Short mmCIF file of C-alpha atoms and ligand atoms in Angstrom, two decimals:
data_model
loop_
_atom_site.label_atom_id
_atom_site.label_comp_id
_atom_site.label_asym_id
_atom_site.label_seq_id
_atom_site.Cartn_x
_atom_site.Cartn_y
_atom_site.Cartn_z
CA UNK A 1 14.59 30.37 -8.20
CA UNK A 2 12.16 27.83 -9.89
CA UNK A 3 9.51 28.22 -12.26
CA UNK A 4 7.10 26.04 -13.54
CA UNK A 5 7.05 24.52 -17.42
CA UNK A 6 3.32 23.88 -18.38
CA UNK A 7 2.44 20.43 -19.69
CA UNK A 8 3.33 19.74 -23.41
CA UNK A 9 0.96 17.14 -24.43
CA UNK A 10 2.78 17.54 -28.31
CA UNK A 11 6.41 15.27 -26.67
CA UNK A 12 3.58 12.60 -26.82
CA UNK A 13 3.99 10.95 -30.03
CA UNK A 14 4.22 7.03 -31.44
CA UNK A 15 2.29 5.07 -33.79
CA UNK A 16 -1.25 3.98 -33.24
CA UNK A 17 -2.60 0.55 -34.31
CA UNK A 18 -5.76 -0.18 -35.92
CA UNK A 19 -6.91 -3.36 -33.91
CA UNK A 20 -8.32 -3.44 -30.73
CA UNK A 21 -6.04 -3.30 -26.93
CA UNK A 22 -3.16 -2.00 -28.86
CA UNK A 23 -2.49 0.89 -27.07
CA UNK A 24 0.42 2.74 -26.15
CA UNK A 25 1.54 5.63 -23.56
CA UNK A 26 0.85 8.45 -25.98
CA UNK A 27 -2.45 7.19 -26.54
CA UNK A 28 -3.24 6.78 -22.56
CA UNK A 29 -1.30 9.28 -20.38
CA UNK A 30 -3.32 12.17 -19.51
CA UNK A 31 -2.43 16.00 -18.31
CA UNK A 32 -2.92 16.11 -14.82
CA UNK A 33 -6.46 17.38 -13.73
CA UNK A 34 -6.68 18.91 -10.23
CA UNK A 35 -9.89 16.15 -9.31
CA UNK A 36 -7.97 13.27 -11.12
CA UNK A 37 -8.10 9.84 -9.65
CA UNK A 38 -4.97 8.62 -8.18
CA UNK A 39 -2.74 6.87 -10.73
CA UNK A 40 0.71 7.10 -11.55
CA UNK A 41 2.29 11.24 -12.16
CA UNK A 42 5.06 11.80 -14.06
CA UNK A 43 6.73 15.03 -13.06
CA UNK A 44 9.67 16.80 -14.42
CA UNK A 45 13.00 18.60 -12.87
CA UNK A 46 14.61 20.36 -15.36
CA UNK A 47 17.79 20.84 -13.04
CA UNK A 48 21.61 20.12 -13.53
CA UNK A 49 22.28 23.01 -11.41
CA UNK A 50 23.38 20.09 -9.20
CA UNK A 51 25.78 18.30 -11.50
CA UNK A 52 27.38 21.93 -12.55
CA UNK A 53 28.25 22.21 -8.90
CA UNK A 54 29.90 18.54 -8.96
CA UNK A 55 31.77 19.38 -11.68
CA UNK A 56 29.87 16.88 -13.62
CA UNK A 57 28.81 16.91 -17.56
CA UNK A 58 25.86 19.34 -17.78
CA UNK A 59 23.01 18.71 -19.93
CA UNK A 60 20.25 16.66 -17.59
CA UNK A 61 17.56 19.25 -17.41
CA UNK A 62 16.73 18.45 -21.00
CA UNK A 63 16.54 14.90 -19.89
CA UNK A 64 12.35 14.51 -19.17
CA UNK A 65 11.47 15.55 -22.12
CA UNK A 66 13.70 13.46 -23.75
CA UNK A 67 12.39 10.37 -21.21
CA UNK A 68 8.93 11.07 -22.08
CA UNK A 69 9.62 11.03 -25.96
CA UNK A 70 11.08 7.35 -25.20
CA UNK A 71 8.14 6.58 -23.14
CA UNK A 72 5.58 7.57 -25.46
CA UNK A 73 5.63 4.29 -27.81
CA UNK A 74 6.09 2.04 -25.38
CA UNK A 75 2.68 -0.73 -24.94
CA UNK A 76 0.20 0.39 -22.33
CA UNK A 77 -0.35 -2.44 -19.63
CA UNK A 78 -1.66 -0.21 -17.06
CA UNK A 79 -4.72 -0.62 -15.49
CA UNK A 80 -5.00 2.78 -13.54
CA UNK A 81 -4.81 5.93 -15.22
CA UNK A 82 -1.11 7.84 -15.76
CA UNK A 83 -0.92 11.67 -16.07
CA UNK A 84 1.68 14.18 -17.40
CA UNK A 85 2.39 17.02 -14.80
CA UNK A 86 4.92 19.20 -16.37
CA UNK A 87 8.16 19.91 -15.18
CA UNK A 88 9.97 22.04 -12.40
CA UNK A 89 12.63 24.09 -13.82
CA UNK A 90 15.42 25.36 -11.30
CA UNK A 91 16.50 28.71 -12.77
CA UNK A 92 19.93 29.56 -12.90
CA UNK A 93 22.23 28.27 -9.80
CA UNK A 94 18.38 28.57 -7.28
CA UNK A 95 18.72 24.61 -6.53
CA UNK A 96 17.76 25.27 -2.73
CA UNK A 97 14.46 27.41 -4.04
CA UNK A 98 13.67 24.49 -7.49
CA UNK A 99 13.98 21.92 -4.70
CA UNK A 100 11.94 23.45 -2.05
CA UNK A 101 9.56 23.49 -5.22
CA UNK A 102 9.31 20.73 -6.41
CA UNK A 103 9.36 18.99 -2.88
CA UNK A 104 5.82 20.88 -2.32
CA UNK A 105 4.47 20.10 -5.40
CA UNK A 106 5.13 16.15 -4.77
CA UNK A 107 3.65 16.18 -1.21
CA UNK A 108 0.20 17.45 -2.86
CA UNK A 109 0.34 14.51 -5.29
CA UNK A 110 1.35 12.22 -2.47
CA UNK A 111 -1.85 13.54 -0.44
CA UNK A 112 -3.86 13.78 -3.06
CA UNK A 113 -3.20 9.63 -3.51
CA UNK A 114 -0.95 9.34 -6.56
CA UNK A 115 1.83 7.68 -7.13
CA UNK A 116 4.85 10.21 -8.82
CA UNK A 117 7.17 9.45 -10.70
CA UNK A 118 10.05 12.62 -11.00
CA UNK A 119 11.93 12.59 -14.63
CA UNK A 120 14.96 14.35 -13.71
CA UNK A 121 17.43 16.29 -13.79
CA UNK A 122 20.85 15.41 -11.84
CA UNK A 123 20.66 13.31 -9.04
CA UNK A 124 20.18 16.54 -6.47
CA UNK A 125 16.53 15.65 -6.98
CA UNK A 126 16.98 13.21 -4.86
CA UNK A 127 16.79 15.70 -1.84
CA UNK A 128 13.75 17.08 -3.25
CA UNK A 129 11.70 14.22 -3.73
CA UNK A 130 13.23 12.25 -0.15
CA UNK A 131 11.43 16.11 1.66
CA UNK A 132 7.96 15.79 -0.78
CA UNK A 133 7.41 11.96 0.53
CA UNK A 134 8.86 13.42 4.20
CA UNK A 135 6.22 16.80 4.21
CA UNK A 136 3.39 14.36 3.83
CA UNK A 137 4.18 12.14 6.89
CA UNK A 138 4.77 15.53 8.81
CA UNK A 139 1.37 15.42 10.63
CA UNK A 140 1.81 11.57 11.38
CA UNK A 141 2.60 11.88 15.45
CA UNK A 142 5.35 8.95 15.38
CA UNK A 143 8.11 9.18 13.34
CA UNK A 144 7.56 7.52 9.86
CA UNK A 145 10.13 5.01 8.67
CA UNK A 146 11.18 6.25 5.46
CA UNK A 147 13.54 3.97 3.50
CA UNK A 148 15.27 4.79 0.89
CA UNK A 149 16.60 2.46 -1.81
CA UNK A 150 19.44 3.81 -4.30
CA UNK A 151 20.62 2.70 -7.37
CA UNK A 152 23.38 4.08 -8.23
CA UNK A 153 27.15 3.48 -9.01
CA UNK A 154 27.82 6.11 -6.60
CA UNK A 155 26.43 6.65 -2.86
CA UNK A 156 26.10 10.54 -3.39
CA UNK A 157 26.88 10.94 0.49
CA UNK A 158 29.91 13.54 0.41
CA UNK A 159 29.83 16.08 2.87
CA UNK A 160 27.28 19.08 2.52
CA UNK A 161 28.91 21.65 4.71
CA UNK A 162 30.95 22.74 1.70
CA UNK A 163 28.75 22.64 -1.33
CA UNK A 164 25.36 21.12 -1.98
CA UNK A 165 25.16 19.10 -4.57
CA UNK A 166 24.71 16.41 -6.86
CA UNK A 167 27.06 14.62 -4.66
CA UNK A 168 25.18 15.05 -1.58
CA UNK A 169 21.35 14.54 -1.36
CA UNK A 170 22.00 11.47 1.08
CA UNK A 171 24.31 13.36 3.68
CA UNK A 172 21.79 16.36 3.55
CA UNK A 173 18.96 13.81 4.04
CA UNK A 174 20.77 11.99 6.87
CA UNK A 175 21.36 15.43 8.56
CA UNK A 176 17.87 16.17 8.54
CA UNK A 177 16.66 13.36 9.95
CA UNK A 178 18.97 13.87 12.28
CA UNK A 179 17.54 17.08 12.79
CA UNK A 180 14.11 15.93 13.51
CA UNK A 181 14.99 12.91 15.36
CA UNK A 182 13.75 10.44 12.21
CA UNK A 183 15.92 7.29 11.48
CA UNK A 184 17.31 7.38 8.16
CA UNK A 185 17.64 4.10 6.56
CA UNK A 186 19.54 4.04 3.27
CA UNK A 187 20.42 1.18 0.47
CA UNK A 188 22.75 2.06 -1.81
CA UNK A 189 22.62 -0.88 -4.76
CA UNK A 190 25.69 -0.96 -7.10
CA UNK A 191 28.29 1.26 -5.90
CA UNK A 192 31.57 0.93 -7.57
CA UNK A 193 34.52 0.78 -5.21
CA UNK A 194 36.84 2.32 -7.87
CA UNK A 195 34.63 5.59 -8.08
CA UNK A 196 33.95 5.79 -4.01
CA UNK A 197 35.85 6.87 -2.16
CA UNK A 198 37.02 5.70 1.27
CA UNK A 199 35.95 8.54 2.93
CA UNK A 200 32.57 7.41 1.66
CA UNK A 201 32.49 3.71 2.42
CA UNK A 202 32.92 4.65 6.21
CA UNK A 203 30.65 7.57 6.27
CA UNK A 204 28.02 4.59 4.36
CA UNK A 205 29.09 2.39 7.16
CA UNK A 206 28.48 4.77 9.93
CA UNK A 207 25.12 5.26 8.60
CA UNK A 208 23.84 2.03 8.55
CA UNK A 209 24.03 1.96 4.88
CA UNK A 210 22.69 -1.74 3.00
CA UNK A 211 25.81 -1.93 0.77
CA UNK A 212 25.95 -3.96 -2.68
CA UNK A 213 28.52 -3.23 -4.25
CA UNK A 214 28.53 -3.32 -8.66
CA UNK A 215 30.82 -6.32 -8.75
CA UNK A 216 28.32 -8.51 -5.72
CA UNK A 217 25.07 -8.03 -8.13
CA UNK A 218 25.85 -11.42 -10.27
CA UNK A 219 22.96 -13.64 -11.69
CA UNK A 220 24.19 -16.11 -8.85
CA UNK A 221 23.61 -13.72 -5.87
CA UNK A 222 20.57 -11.70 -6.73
CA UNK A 223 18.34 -13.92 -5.43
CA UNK A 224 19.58 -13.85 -1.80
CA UNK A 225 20.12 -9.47 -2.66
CA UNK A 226 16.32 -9.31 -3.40
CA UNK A 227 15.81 -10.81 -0.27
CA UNK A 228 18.15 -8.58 1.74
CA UNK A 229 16.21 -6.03 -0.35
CA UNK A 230 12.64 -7.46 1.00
CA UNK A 231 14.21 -7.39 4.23
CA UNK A 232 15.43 -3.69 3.94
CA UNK A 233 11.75 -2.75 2.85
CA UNK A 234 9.89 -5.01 6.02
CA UNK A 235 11.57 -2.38 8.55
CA UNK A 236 9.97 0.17 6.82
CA UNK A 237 6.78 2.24 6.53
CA UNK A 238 7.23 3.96 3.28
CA UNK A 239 9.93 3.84 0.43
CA UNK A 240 11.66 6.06 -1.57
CA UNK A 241 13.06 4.59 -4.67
CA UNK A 242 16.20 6.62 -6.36
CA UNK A 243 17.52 4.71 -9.84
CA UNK A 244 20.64 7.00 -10.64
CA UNK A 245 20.88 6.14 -14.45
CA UNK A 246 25.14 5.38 -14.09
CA UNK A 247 24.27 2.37 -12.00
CA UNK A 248 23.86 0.86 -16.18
CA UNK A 249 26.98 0.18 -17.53
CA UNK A 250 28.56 2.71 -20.12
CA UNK A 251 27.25 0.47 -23.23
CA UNK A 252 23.48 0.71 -21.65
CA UNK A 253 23.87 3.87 -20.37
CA UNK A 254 26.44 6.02 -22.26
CA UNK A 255 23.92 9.52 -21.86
CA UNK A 256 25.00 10.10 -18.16
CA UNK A 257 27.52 13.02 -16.59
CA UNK A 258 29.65 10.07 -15.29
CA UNK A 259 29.23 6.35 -17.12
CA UNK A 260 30.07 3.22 -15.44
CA UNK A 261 33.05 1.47 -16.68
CA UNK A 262 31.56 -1.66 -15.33
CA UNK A 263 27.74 -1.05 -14.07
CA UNK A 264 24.75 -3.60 -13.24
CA UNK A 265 23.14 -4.55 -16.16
CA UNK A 266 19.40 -4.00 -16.71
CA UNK A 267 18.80 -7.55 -16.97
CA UNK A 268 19.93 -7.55 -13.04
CA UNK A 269 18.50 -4.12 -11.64
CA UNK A 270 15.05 -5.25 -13.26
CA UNK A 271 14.36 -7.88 -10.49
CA UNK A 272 15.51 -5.30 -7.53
CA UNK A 273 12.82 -3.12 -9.49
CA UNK A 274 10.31 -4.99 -9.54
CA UNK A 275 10.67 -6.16 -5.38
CA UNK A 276 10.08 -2.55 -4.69
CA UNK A 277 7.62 -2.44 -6.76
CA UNK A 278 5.80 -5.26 -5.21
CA UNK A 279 6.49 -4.68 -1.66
CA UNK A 280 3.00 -2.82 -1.51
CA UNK A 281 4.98 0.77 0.43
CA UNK A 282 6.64 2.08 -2.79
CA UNK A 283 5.28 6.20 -2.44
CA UNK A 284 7.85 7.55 -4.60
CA UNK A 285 10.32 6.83 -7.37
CA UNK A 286 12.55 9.21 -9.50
CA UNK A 287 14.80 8.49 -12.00
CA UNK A 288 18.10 10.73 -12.66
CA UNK A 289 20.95 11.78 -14.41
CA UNK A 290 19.72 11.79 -18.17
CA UNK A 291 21.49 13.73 -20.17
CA UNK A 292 20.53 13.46 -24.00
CA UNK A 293 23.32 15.49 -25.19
CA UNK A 294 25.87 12.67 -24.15
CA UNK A 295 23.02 10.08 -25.18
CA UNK A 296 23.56 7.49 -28.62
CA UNK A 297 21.02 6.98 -30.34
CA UNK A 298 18.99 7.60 -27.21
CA UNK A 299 19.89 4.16 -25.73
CA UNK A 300 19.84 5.96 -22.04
CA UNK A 301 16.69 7.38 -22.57
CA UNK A 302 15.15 4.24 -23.91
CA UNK A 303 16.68 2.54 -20.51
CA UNK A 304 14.50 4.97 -18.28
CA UNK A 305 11.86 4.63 -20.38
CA UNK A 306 11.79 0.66 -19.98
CA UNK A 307 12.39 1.17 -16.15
CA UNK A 308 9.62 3.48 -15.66
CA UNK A 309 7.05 1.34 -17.73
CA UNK A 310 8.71 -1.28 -15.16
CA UNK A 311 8.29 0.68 -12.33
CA UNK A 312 4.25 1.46 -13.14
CA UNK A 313 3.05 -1.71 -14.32
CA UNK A 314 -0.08 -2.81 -11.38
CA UNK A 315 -1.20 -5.77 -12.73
MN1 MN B 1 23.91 9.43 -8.02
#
């Protein structure tokens, strides 16, 4: 089951500055208006249903609100509007029903011309947001060329036959494109070899999977993993961009279910960021795994914050 959590305008909070162009997201962002012009949409799923069922560390449905309170002081450098949409809370162990929700609710922002941004919640948004951007190509007569692009220390592709997950958006994806005949086209951008396991690396393999591993994103190689990134994104119509907050190592990113020992350092996923965001077919991003419980001094939720200000800047 799913129900909805109305906007709360009041998580909006920072200081405001007497002189002129000073402004800041609490001071800009907007509740969502059913006539609003497209700009960015920030959209919550208040889910860990997903990580309970991977045996993970619990706590990520609190985790937009808490992104939101770390977004709210940040400087305004937007040029087109952002609004606040609320979140979609998945009640109880209904993932299948919160995700079927919140899938629909993202293909009427997608059609009505904004750009969403999902606050999660454990990575099984991921399914969710991949079927929102894939219900508004449906009446498209070829079949569009989704790409998705995942950051992430893990590749989230174990099998769904057994349990659905927040281990398994990617496999249920890649069945369903199977299912309809769509080609599913999948980077997975720092995956650690030492949480993977082989099972996984073949099963990537076997489904075409643009690999880069934790240890290959260096300040030496990201140049020519940009441009494998570019190249990713030319073969495709639309993309689907998935930053799984453990892809940050443990001292960036200690507020996850499952911190990276190593991780890519924000300093390196910023450029991959920022080539997605500039590649002109970004539809969709989310951001997941928060969990402000396991959070210090809310250093994760700062992270996400920075990425999404990152992620929405247009000029
Ligand atoms: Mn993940």
């Amino acid at each position: 089951m799913a129900a909805d959590t109305p906007i709360d305008m009041s998580l909006w909070q920072g200081r405001t500055d007497p002189e002129p162009d000073s402004d800041r997201w609490h001071q800009r962002i907007e509740p969502l208006a059913s006539n609003a012009v497209p700009g960015c949409v920030l959209l919550g799923f208040e889910s860990d249903a997903g990580v309970a069922r991977n045996q993970g560390r619990t706590g990520a449905a609190e985790g937009p609100n808490a992104l939101r309170r770390a977004l709210a002081p940040l400087a305004w450098h937007r040029t087109a509007p952002a609004y606040d949409a609320g979140n979609v809370r998945c009640v109880d162990d209904g993932l299948e029903a919160a995700q079927q929700t919140l899938a629909d609710r993202l293909t009427s922002l997608l059609t009505a011309g904004h750009l969403p941004i999902v606050l999660g919640g454990g990575h099984e948004v991921a399914y969710a947001s991949w079927l929102g951007l894939a219900q508004s190509c449906m009446p498209k007569t070829a079949p569009p060329r989704i790409g998705i692009i995942n950051l992430d220390a893990h590749f989230d592709l174990r099998d769904p036959a057994h349990i659905r997950s927040s281990g398994t958006p990617f496999a249920q994806i890649a069945d369903k494109c199977q299912e309809w005949g769509w080609s599913f086209r999948y980077a997975c951008l720092g995956v650690s070899r030492a949480a993977n396991t082989r099972a996984l690396f073949t099963r990537a393999a076997a489904l075409g999977t643009l690999v880069r591993e934790d240890r290959e994103i260096d300040a030496l190689r990201l140049d020519s993993i940009v441009r494998d990134v570019q190249r990713f994104i030319a073969k495709c119509d639309h993309i689907y961009l998935t930053i799984d907050l453990d892809v940050l190592p443990a001292a960036e990113a200690p507020g996850v279910s499952a911190s990276a020992a190593r991780g890519v350092s924000l300093a390196l996923i910023e450029p991959l960021i920022e080539a997605v965001r500039d590649s002109g077919k970004l539809r969709l991003a989310d951001l997941a795994e928060l969990n402000p419980s396991l959070d210090i001094d809310s250093r994760t939720a700062r992270a996400a914050a920075r990425l999404v200000h990152l992620l929405t800047l247009d000029n």
